[in-house]
Short mmCIF file of C-alpha atoms in Angstrom, two decimals:
data_model
loop_
_atom_site.label_atom_id
_atom_site.label_comp_id
_atom_site.label_asym_id
_atom_site.label_seq_id
_atom_site.Cartn_x
_atom_site.Cartn_y
_atom_site.Cartn_z
CA UNK A 1 -22.77 23.48 58.70
CA UNK A 2 -22.46 24.23 55.28
CA UNK A 3 -19.18 23.04 54.89
CA UNK A 4 -20.14 19.80 56.20
CA UNK A 5 -23.29 19.99 53.94
CA UNK A 6 -21.09 20.45 50.78
CA UNK A 7 -18.96 17.43 51.64
CA UNK A 8 -21.87 14.94 51.98
CA UNK A 9 -23.29 16.21 48.88
CA UNK A 10 -20.15 16.25 47.14
CA UNK A 11 -19.67 12.56 48.14
CA UNK A 12 -22.71 11.50 46.58
CA UNK A 13 -21.75 13.08 43.15
CA UNK A 14 -24.11 16.13 43.91
CA UNK A 15 -21.84 19.35 42.61
CA UNK A 16 -23.23 22.10 45.55
CA UNK A 17 -21.85 25.15 44.98
CA UNK A 18 -23.30 28.18 45.82
CA UNK A 19 -24.34 29.20 49.36
CA UNK A 20 -24.97 32.44 51.00
CA UNK A 21 -27.38 34.02 53.68
CA UNK A 22 -30.49 35.16 52.70
CA UNK A 23 -33.05 38.07 53.64
CA UNK A 24 -34.56 36.20 56.82
CA UNK A 25 -32.52 35.40 59.54
CA UNK A 26 -31.09 32.00 60.00
CA UNK A 27 -32.27 31.69 56.29
CA UNK A 28 -29.46 30.56 53.66
CA UNK A 29 -29.90 29.84 49.99
CA UNK A 30 -28.01 26.51 48.51
CA UNK A 31 -27.22 26.07 44.36
CA UNK A 32 -26.06 23.09 42.65
CA UNK A 33 -24.37 23.38 39.49
CA UNK A 34 -26.97 22.54 36.55
CA UNK A 35 -28.14 19.18 35.49
CA UNK A 36 -30.31 17.05 33.05
CA UNK A 37 -33.99 17.44 34.37
CA UNK A 38 -34.16 13.97 35.98
CA UNK A 39 -30.78 14.28 37.69
CA UNK A 40 -31.43 17.78 39.11
CA UNK A 41 -34.74 16.16 40.45
CA UNK A 42 -33.08 13.37 42.37
CA UNK A 43 -30.30 15.82 43.55
CA UNK A 44 -32.59 18.13 44.51
CA UNK A 45 -34.54 15.84 47.05
CA UNK A 46 -31.13 14.63 48.55
CA UNK A 47 -30.30 17.85 49.04
CA UNK A 48 -33.39 18.59 51.31
CA UNK A 49 -32.86 14.84 52.86
CA UNK A 50 -29.23 15.94 53.79
CA UNK A 51 -30.03 19.51 55.11
CA UNK A 52 -32.45 17.99 57.31
CA UNK A 53 -29.95 15.01 58.85
CA UNK A 54 -27.17 17.34 59.07
CA UNK A 55 -29.22 20.00 61.11
CA UNK A 56 -30.14 17.36 63.62
CA UNK A 57 -26.41 16.39 64.31
CA UNK A 58 -25.92 20.28 65.16
CA UNK A 59 -29.04 20.10 67.28
CA UNK A 60 -30.73 22.47 64.78
CA UNK A 61 -34.43 22.26 62.55
CA UNK A 62 -33.97 22.67 59.06
CA UNK A 63 -37.54 24.05 58.21
CA UNK A 64 -38.28 23.58 54.73
CA UNK A 65 -42.04 25.32 55.38
CA UNK A 66 -42.59 27.86 52.71
CA UNK A 67 -43.93 30.44 55.58
CA UNK A 68 -43.42 29.69 59.16
CA UNK A 69 -43.34 32.78 60.50
CA UNK A 70 -45.49 36.14 60.06
CA UNK A 71 -43.99 39.07 58.39
CA UNK A 72 -40.50 37.40 57.70
CA UNK A 73 -39.65 36.47 54.08
CA UNK A 74 -40.80 32.77 53.02
CA UNK A 75 -38.41 30.16 51.27
CA UNK A 76 -38.66 28.95 47.46
CA UNK A 77 -37.09 27.37 45.10
CA UNK A 78 -35.55 29.11 41.74
CA UNK A 79 -35.99 26.64 39.30
CA UNK A 80 -33.34 27.43 37.01
CA UNK A 81 -34.29 25.84 33.47
CA UNK A 82 -33.37 25.96 29.96
CA UNK A 83 -33.05 23.87 26.65
CA UNK A 84 -30.30 22.36 24.89
CA UNK A 85 -28.89 20.08 22.13
CA UNK A 86 -27.71 16.50 22.65
CA UNK A 87 -24.18 18.04 22.15
CA UNK A 88 -24.83 20.60 24.92
CA UNK A 89 -25.14 24.10 23.16
CA UNK A 90 -27.83 26.06 24.84
CA UNK A 91 -30.86 27.20 22.88
CA UNK A 92 -32.15 30.13 25.05
CA UNK A 93 -28.48 31.61 24.86
CA UNK A 94 -29.08 35.20 22.75
CA UNK A 95 -25.42 35.65 22.08
CA UNK A 96 -23.85 38.89 21.66
CA UNK A 97 -26.31 40.30 18.91
CA UNK A 98 -29.84 38.59 19.68
CA UNK A 99 -32.01 40.27 17.37
CA UNK A 100 -29.99 38.32 14.61
CA UNK A 101 -30.05 35.13 16.24
CA UNK A 102 -32.74 33.39 14.63
CA UNK A 103 -32.72 30.52 16.65
CA UNK A 104 -32.85 31.89 19.61
CA UNK A 105 -35.92 34.03 18.87
CA UNK A 106 -37.41 30.79 17.67
CA UNK A 107 -37.08 29.21 21.30
CA UNK A 108 -37.80 32.39 23.20
CA UNK A 109 -41.34 32.52 20.57
CA UNK A 110 -42.08 29.02 21.91
CA UNK A 111 -41.55 29.59 25.91
CA UNK A 112 -43.72 33.15 25.49
CA UNK A 113 -46.46 31.37 23.97
CA UNK A 114 -46.40 28.15 26.08
CA UNK A 115 -46.27 30.34 29.28
CA UNK A 116 -49.31 31.98 28.04
CA UNK A 117 -51.28 29.32 26.66
CA UNK A 118 -50.39 26.83 29.91
CA UNK A 119 -50.44 29.51 32.83
CA UNK A 120 -52.84 27.59 34.62
CA UNK A 121 -51.15 24.27 34.43
CA UNK A 122 -47.75 26.35 35.79
CA UNK A 123 -49.71 27.50 38.58
CA UNK A 124 -50.98 24.38 39.38
CA UNK A 125 -47.45 22.81 39.27
CA UNK A 126 -46.57 25.06 42.34
CA UNK A 127 -50.24 25.07 44.36
CA UNK A 128 -50.29 23.26 47.77
CA UNK A 129 -51.05 24.75 51.28
CA UNK A 130 -47.51 25.72 52.25
CA UNK A 131 -47.13 27.83 49.28
CA UNK A 132 -50.47 29.55 49.57
CA UNK A 133 -48.78 31.46 52.40
CA UNK A 134 -45.85 32.61 50.93
CA UNK A 135 -46.92 33.79 47.26
CA UNK A 136 -47.29 37.26 46.71
CA UNK A 137 -45.36 39.07 49.00
CA UNK A 138 -41.66 39.05 50.98
CA UNK A 139 -39.98 38.73 47.78
CA UNK A 140 -41.92 35.56 46.29
CA UNK A 141 -43.75 36.27 43.28
CA UNK A 142 -47.43 36.77 42.89
CA UNK A 143 -49.86 34.07 41.58
CA UNK A 144 -50.38 36.13 38.20
CA UNK A 145 -48.34 34.45 35.72
CA UNK A 146 -46.37 36.71 33.69
CA UNK A 147 -42.85 36.89 32.24
CA UNK A 148 -39.89 38.89 32.89
CA UNK A 149 -37.82 39.56 29.72
CA UNK A 150 -36.06 42.60 30.75
CA UNK A 151 -35.73 46.05 28.77
CA UNK A 152 -33.21 44.55 25.79
CA UNK A 153 -35.31 41.64 25.23
CA UNK A 154 -38.63 43.28 25.46
CA UNK A 155 -37.36 46.13 23.00
CA UNK A 156 -36.57 42.93 20.49
CA UNK A 157 -40.03 41.47 21.10
CA UNK A 158 -41.69 45.05 20.42
CA UNK A 159 -39.47 45.68 17.17
CA UNK A 160 -40.47 41.99 15.50
CA UNK A 161 -44.22 42.91 16.62
CA UNK A 162 -44.26 46.42 14.82
CA UNK A 163 -41.97 45.32 12.21
CA UNK A 164 -39.40 48.05 12.65
CA UNK A 165 -35.64 48.48 13.22
CA UNK A 166 -34.24 47.50 16.25
CA UNK A 167 -31.54 49.63 17.66
CA UNK A 168 -29.29 48.02 19.76
CA UNK A 169 -28.92 48.63 23.97
CA UNK A 170 -25.62 50.19 24.79
CA UNK A 171 -24.21 48.35 27.93
CA UNK A 172 -24.65 50.72 30.82
CA UNK A 173 -21.84 51.24 33.00
CA UNK A 174 -21.67 52.08 36.63
CA UNK A 175 -19.57 54.69 38.53
CA UNK A 176 -19.53 54.23 42.10
CA UNK A 177 -17.52 57.55 42.89
CA UNK A 178 -14.67 55.93 44.36
CA UNK A 179 -11.45 56.79 42.31
CA UNK A 180 -10.15 53.50 43.25
CA UNK A 181 -12.69 51.23 42.03
CA UNK A 182 -12.91 51.30 38.05
CA UNK A 183 -16.26 51.46 36.44
CA UNK A 184 -17.78 48.57 35.10
CA UNK A 185 -20.36 47.12 32.97
CA UNK A 186 -23.88 47.23 34.79
CA UNK A 187 -25.45 43.29 35.34
CA UNK A 188 -28.21 43.29 32.75
CA UNK A 189 -29.81 40.04 35.03
CA UNK A 190 -32.98 40.44 36.50
CA UNK A 191 -33.45 41.35 40.41
CA UNK A 192 -37.22 41.69 40.34
CA UNK A 193 -38.07 39.14 42.59
CA UNK A 194 -41.91 39.80 41.97
CA UNK A 195 -41.68 38.23 38.43
CA UNK A 196 -42.77 34.45 38.35
CA UNK A 197 -40.67 33.68 35.35
CA UNK A 198 -37.70 35.40 34.35
CA UNK A 199 -35.16 35.51 32.27
CA UNK A 200 -31.63 35.53 33.27
CA UNK A 201 -29.52 35.82 30.68
CA UNK A 202 -29.48 32.46 29.07
CA UNK A 203 -32.10 30.62 31.09
CA UNK A 204 -35.36 30.96 32.29
CA UNK A 205 -36.14 31.17 36.38
CA UNK A 206 -39.44 29.66 37.51
CA UNK A 207 -39.95 31.12 41.07
CA UNK A 208 -42.80 30.10 42.33
CA UNK A 209 -41.62 26.63 43.46
CA UNK A 210 -42.02 26.34 47.28
CA UNK A 211 -39.25 25.10 49.80
CA UNK A 212 -40.33 21.75 50.66
CA UNK A 213 -42.14 20.46 47.37
CA UNK A 214 -40.34 18.49 44.53
CA UNK A 215 -39.46 19.96 41.33
CA UNK A 216 -40.35 17.09 39.59
CA UNK A 217 -43.88 18.46 38.69
CA UNK A 218 -43.13 22.33 37.77
CA UNK A 219 -40.51 20.49 35.22
CA UNK A 220 -43.10 18.14 33.47
CA UNK A 221 -45.40 21.30 32.99
CA UNK A 222 -42.43 23.25 31.56
CA UNK A 223 -40.95 20.23 29.40
CA UNK A 224 -44.33 19.24 28.09
CA UNK A 225 -45.47 22.78 27.15
CA UNK A 226 -42.27 23.56 25.52
CA UNK A 227 -42.90 20.11 23.59
CA UNK A 228 -45.93 21.20 22.40
CA UNK A 229 -45.47 24.38 21.37
CA UNK A 230 -42.07 23.11 19.43
CA UNK A 231 -44.10 20.48 17.83
CA UNK A 232 -46.42 22.69 16.16
CA UNK A 233 -43.76 25.13 15.11
CA UNK A 234 -42.26 21.94 13.02
CA UNK A 235 -45.02 21.02 11.81
CA UNK A 236 -45.78 24.41 10.18
CA UNK A 237 -42.13 25.08 8.93
CA UNK A 238 -42.05 21.19 7.43
CA UNK A 239 -44.68 22.03 5.16
CA UNK A 240 -43.61 25.44 4.32
CA UNK A 241 -42.80 26.10 0.97
CA UNK A 242 -40.27 28.90 1.99
CA UNK A 243 -38.44 27.71 5.27
CA UNK A 244 -37.14 31.29 6.29
CA UNK A 245 -40.29 33.44 5.56
CA UNK A 246 -42.33 30.78 7.56
CA UNK A 247 -39.60 31.09 10.36
CA UNK A 248 -40.27 34.68 10.28
CA UNK A 249 -43.64 34.86 10.70
CA UNK A 250 -43.83 31.84 13.37
CA UNK A 251 -41.56 34.18 15.50
CA UNK A 252 -43.82 37.35 14.59
CA UNK A 253 -47.18 35.39 15.06
CA UNK A 254 -46.13 34.00 18.51
CA UNK A 255 -44.68 37.35 20.25
CA UNK A 256 -47.66 39.29 18.66
CA UNK A 257 -50.79 36.93 19.88
CA UNK A 258 -49.07 36.33 23.15
CA UNK A 259 -47.30 39.67 23.93
CA UNK A 260 -49.68 40.02 26.90
CA UNK A 261 -47.63 37.84 29.38
CA UNK A 262 -44.42 39.70 29.13
CA UNK A 263 -44.66 42.38 32.11
CA UNK A 264 -41.15 43.94 33.56
CA UNK A 265 -42.81 45.99 36.24
CA UNK A 266 -43.82 45.57 39.88
CA UNK A 267 -46.06 42.52 40.29
CA UNK A 268 -47.12 43.50 43.75
CA UNK A 269 -49.08 46.58 42.47
CA UNK A 270 -52.57 47.11 42.56
CA UNK A 271 -51.85 48.33 39.29
CA UNK A 272 -50.65 45.28 38.17
CA UNK A 273 -53.70 43.21 39.10
CA UNK A 274 -55.97 45.72 37.13
CA UNK A 275 -53.75 45.41 34.42
CA UNK A 276 -53.34 41.77 34.32
CA UNK A 277 -56.81 41.50 34.56
CA UNK A 278 -57.19 43.67 31.52
CA UNK A 279 -55.02 41.50 29.48
CA UNK A 280 -57.01 38.13 30.34
CA UNK A 281 -54.45 36.78 32.46
CA UNK A 282 -55.69 33.98 34.95
CA UNK A 283 -55.16 35.22 38.90
CA UNK A 284 -55.66 31.71 40.65
CA UNK A 285 -54.90 33.22 44.16
CA UNK A 286 -54.63 30.07 46.00
CA UNK A 287 -54.58 26.01 45.49
CA UNK A 288 -58.78 25.48 45.87
CA UNK A 289 -58.70 27.96 43.07
CA UNK A 290 -55.75 26.27 41.20
CA UNK A 291 -56.77 22.53 41.69
CA UNK A 292 -59.66 22.65 39.23
CA UNK A 293 -58.24 23.75 36.65
CA UNK A 294 -55.34 20.61 36.72
CA UNK A 295 -57.97 18.42 34.83
CA UNK A 296 -59.55 20.88 32.04
CA UNK A 297 -60.03 19.29 29.04
CA UNK A 298 -56.98 21.23 27.44
CA UNK A 299 -54.71 19.92 29.95
CA UNK A 300 -55.97 16.33 29.94
CA UNK A 301 -55.25 16.50 26.22
CA UNK A 302 -51.84 18.12 26.23
CA UNK A 303 -50.10 15.19 28.60
CA UNK A 304 -52.00 12.24 26.84
CA UNK A 305 -51.06 13.58 23.33
CA UNK A 306 -47.40 13.62 24.56
CA UNK A 307 -47.61 10.11 26.32
CA UNK A 308 -46.60 11.97 29.94
CA UNK A 309 -49.64 10.21 31.50
CA UNK A 310 -52.75 8.82 30.35
CA UNK A 311 -55.85 10.28 31.40
CA UNK A 312 -56.65 7.87 34.21
CA UNK A 313 -53.10 8.73 35.67
CA UNK A 314 -53.59 12.36 35.24
CA UNK A 315 -57.00 12.42 37.28
CA UNK A 316 -55.68 10.16 39.95
CA UNK A 317 -52.51 12.79 40.29
CA UNK A 318 -55.54 15.54 40.60
CA UNK A 319 -57.21 13.50 43.50
CA UNK A 320 -53.73 12.91 44.90
CA UNK A 321 -53.40 16.90 45.12
CA UNK A 322 -57.08 17.04 46.48
CA UNK A 323 -56.40 14.52 49.22
CA UNK A 324 -53.03 16.10 50.27
CA UNK A 325 -54.74 19.40 50.75
CA UNK A 326 -57.68 17.94 52.71
CA UNK A 327 -55.28 16.19 55.05
CA UNK A 328 -52.98 18.98 55.36
CA UNK A 329 -54.92 21.77 56.15
CA UNK A 330 -56.55 19.29 58.46
CA UNK A 331 -53.66 18.20 60.35
CA UNK A 332 -52.33 21.89 60.95
CA UNK A 333 -55.83 22.62 62.11
CA UNK A 334 -56.07 19.83 64.87
CA UNK A 335 -52.42 20.82 65.49
CA UNK A 336 -53.38 24.42 66.19
CA UNK A 337 -56.74 23.47 68.37
CA UNK A 338 -53.93 21.21 70.40
CA UNK A 339 -51.59 23.84 70.88
CA UNK A 340 -54.09 26.32 71.80
CA UNK A 341 -56.21 24.50 74.56
CA UNK A 342 -53.22 22.30 75.70
CA UNK A 343 -50.29 24.92 75.86
CA UNK A 344 -51.24 28.77 75.06
CA UNK A 345 -54.38 29.05 76.56
CA UNK A 346 -53.08 27.57 80.32
CA UNK A 347 -50.23 29.49 80.18
CA UNK A 348 -51.71 32.94 79.45
CA UNK A 349 -54.33 32.18 82.51
CA UNK A 350 -51.81 31.42 84.47
CA UNK A 351 -49.85 34.46 83.80
CA UNK A 352 -53.29 36.52 84.27
CA UNK A 353 -54.15 34.47 87.14
CA UNK A 354 -50.86 35.27 89.25
CA UNK A 355 -51.00 39.46 88.04
CA UNK A 356 -54.72 39.02 89.96
CA UNK A 357 -52.94 37.54 92.92
CA UNK A 358 -50.21 40.40 92.71
CA UNK A 359 -53.26 42.82 92.59
CA UNK A 360 -54.79 41.31 95.64
CA UNK A 361 -51.78 41.38 97.53
CA UNK A 362 -51.01 45.14 96.70
CA UNK A 363 -54.28 46.01 97.65
CA UNK A 364 -54.29 44.73 101.10
CA UNK A 365 -50.84 46.94 101.33
CA UNK A 366 -52.82 49.91 99.82
CA UNK A 367 -50.33 50.00 96.93
CA UNK A 368 -51.15 50.97 93.62
CA UNK A 369 -51.67 48.20 90.97
CA UNK A 370 -53.05 49.47 87.86
CA UNK A 371 -50.29 48.06 85.85
CA UNK A 372 -51.03 44.39 86.76
CA UNK A 373 -54.90 45.29 87.03
CA UNK A 374 -54.66 46.47 83.22
CA UNK A 375 -52.54 43.89 81.91
CA UNK A 376 -54.42 41.18 83.50
CA UNK A 377 -57.83 42.40 82.25
CA UNK A 378 -56.17 42.61 78.54
CA UNK A 379 -54.93 38.98 78.74
CA UNK A 380 -58.21 37.61 79.90
CA UNK A 381 -60.14 39.35 77.79
CA UNK A 382 -57.76 37.88 74.67
CA UNK A 383 -58.17 34.49 76.22
CA UNK A 384 -61.74 34.56 76.04
CA UNK A 385 -61.64 35.69 72.30
CA UNK A 386 -59.22 32.59 71.56
CA UNK A 387 -61.17 30.50 73.42
CA UNK A 388 -64.26 31.31 71.28
CA UNK A 389 -62.49 31.04 68.01
CA UNK A 390 -60.60 27.86 68.81
CA UNK A 391 -63.86 26.27 69.59
CA UNK A 392 -65.47 27.34 66.56
CA UNK A 393 -62.56 25.96 64.68
CA UNK A 394 -62.57 22.66 66.54
CA UNK A 395 -66.37 22.08 65.69
CA UNK A 396 -65.67 23.25 62.10
CA UNK A 397 -62.85 20.36 61.81
CA UNK A 398 -65.70 18.08 62.79
CA UNK A 399 -67.55 18.96 59.91
CA UNK A 400 -64.99 18.86 56.91
CA UNK A 401 -67.03 16.92 54.18
CA UNK A 402 -65.63 13.55 53.23
CA UNK A 403 -65.10 14.27 49.45
CA UNK A 404 -61.95 15.80 48.86
CA UNK A 405 -63.39 18.32 46.12
CA UNK A 406 -65.96 19.45 48.75
CA UNK A 407 -63.16 19.64 51.51
CA UNK A 408 -61.04 21.29 48.97
CA UNK A 409 -63.48 24.69 48.87
CA UNK A 410 -64.63 23.89 52.95
CA UNK A 411 -61.07 24.47 54.05
CA UNK A 412 -60.76 27.62 52.28
CA UNK A 413 -64.19 29.19 52.92
CA UNK A 414 -64.21 27.82 56.41
CA UNK A 415 -61.30 26.38 58.31
CA UNK A 416 -58.61 28.65 56.98
CA UNK A 417 -59.90 31.98 57.96
CA UNK A 418 -60.81 30.21 61.45
CA UNK A 419 -57.33 29.47 61.33
CA UNK A 420 -56.07 33.10 60.79
CA UNK A 421 -58.22 34.06 63.24
CA UNK A 422 -57.02 31.87 65.61
CA UNK A 423 -53.17 32.86 64.82
CA UNK A 424 -54.25 36.46 65.57
CA UNK A 425 -55.38 36.07 68.84
CA UNK A 426 -52.36 33.37 70.11
CA UNK A 427 -49.81 36.45 68.51
CA UNK A 428 -51.25 39.16 70.59
CA UNK A 429 -51.10 36.80 73.80
CA UNK A 430 -47.90 36.19 72.88
CA UNK A 431 -46.92 39.66 73.30
CA UNK A 432 -48.65 40.10 76.67
CA UNK A 433 -47.75 37.45 78.18
CA UNK A 434 -44.37 36.81 80.14
CA UNK A 435 -41.76 35.06 78.43
CA UNK A 436 -41.48 32.74 81.54
CA UNK A 437 -44.69 31.43 81.02
CA UNK A 438 -44.52 31.13 77.24
CA UNK A 439 -44.87 27.54 76.25
CA UNK A 440 -43.00 27.87 72.99
CA UNK A 441 -40.05 29.75 71.52
CA UNK A 442 -40.83 33.64 71.29
CA UNK A 443 -40.74 34.75 67.83
CA UNK A 444 -37.26 36.68 69.13
CA UNK A 445 -35.93 33.61 70.64
CA UNK A 446 -36.23 31.77 67.14
CA UNK A 447 -35.06 34.81 64.52
CA UNK A 448 -32.45 36.59 66.55
CA UNK A 449 -31.06 34.67 69.02
#
């Protein structure tokens, strides 16, 4: 399958390079060689399309939903991003002596400042229903925006802020204790999957993207906020009497003012949530909390100033996001009602009825039937719970406000909690109902066989 996918992508000029198994059952990762932003966006969409097409050839389905299974790792994208000159010189490559690499420090300072000042825009760029289920667990980063720089880079930043001499980190080595395997230099790249934006040697990984989305929006956000900060830096430097002094001051001021965005620890911990709040970082937990920030005055001014979008275009995109959220949650809710009423409940009720018939037959023969009686009772009770909740969901979907913005809050406050309650009871019924009665492939069928 992966060989075939590679061959088809290579025919299109897409340099697919790395494929390997991921953490969840039947979950795989594909990585192409880097390209310019416009080309990378197009290639990413083609990769997604060919994944689906080739899966169908083999009677398989390629799922790009971010979190189709409870308790199992979801799927996302790591958007590897850097800046380079027109001659191909990587501007975020620290080199062998990063503390002395002023150009690198300038661009690092711009990135740190940009991410801190436009946390909401970056969060908004990955906000939609599927990703709401994924962020915050199972190796997906949390909703709080922060940056991982690693110990060495963080120490460099601290030395600049504190105006002290920086002592180079000695490369750590690893000894596996096996005589035939030599010691080797420890990899300094980041393995902290709880970091939304991480420095990984000579680039940054924006890890919040969901598996089904286009990478265009997040890269528009990254490139625009960098244009803003680099433009500010350029204006200051061009007006400076002493270029070198002004350069050093810009770097120091940026790191000092925006140091709060740097965090190397566990993004899942409750302590980090409290610390992030203390630092004043935003915690936009879901799409309904993120979408209103899209059209803040600051964000509209940003995209208008750089000619990325006019205000009307930007507001139109916001409205499309609202409508997409409304329609997606509505479709999912109505699909859930249909699945429960037409397939799940009938299957479970049929099984409980057959169990009840078995109890009656055994009683005629004076045989014990406690297992059947107990199981039938539990299933019947669960069916009553499920029916009550699915009717509540059915009625709630009839009352969705027509306004896209009002529907956003309604779905978050009413529809989604009801869907979660229905899901909980349906999952319990799946555990109780005999496999031969269940109308869908079970978790074990899908994930392990």
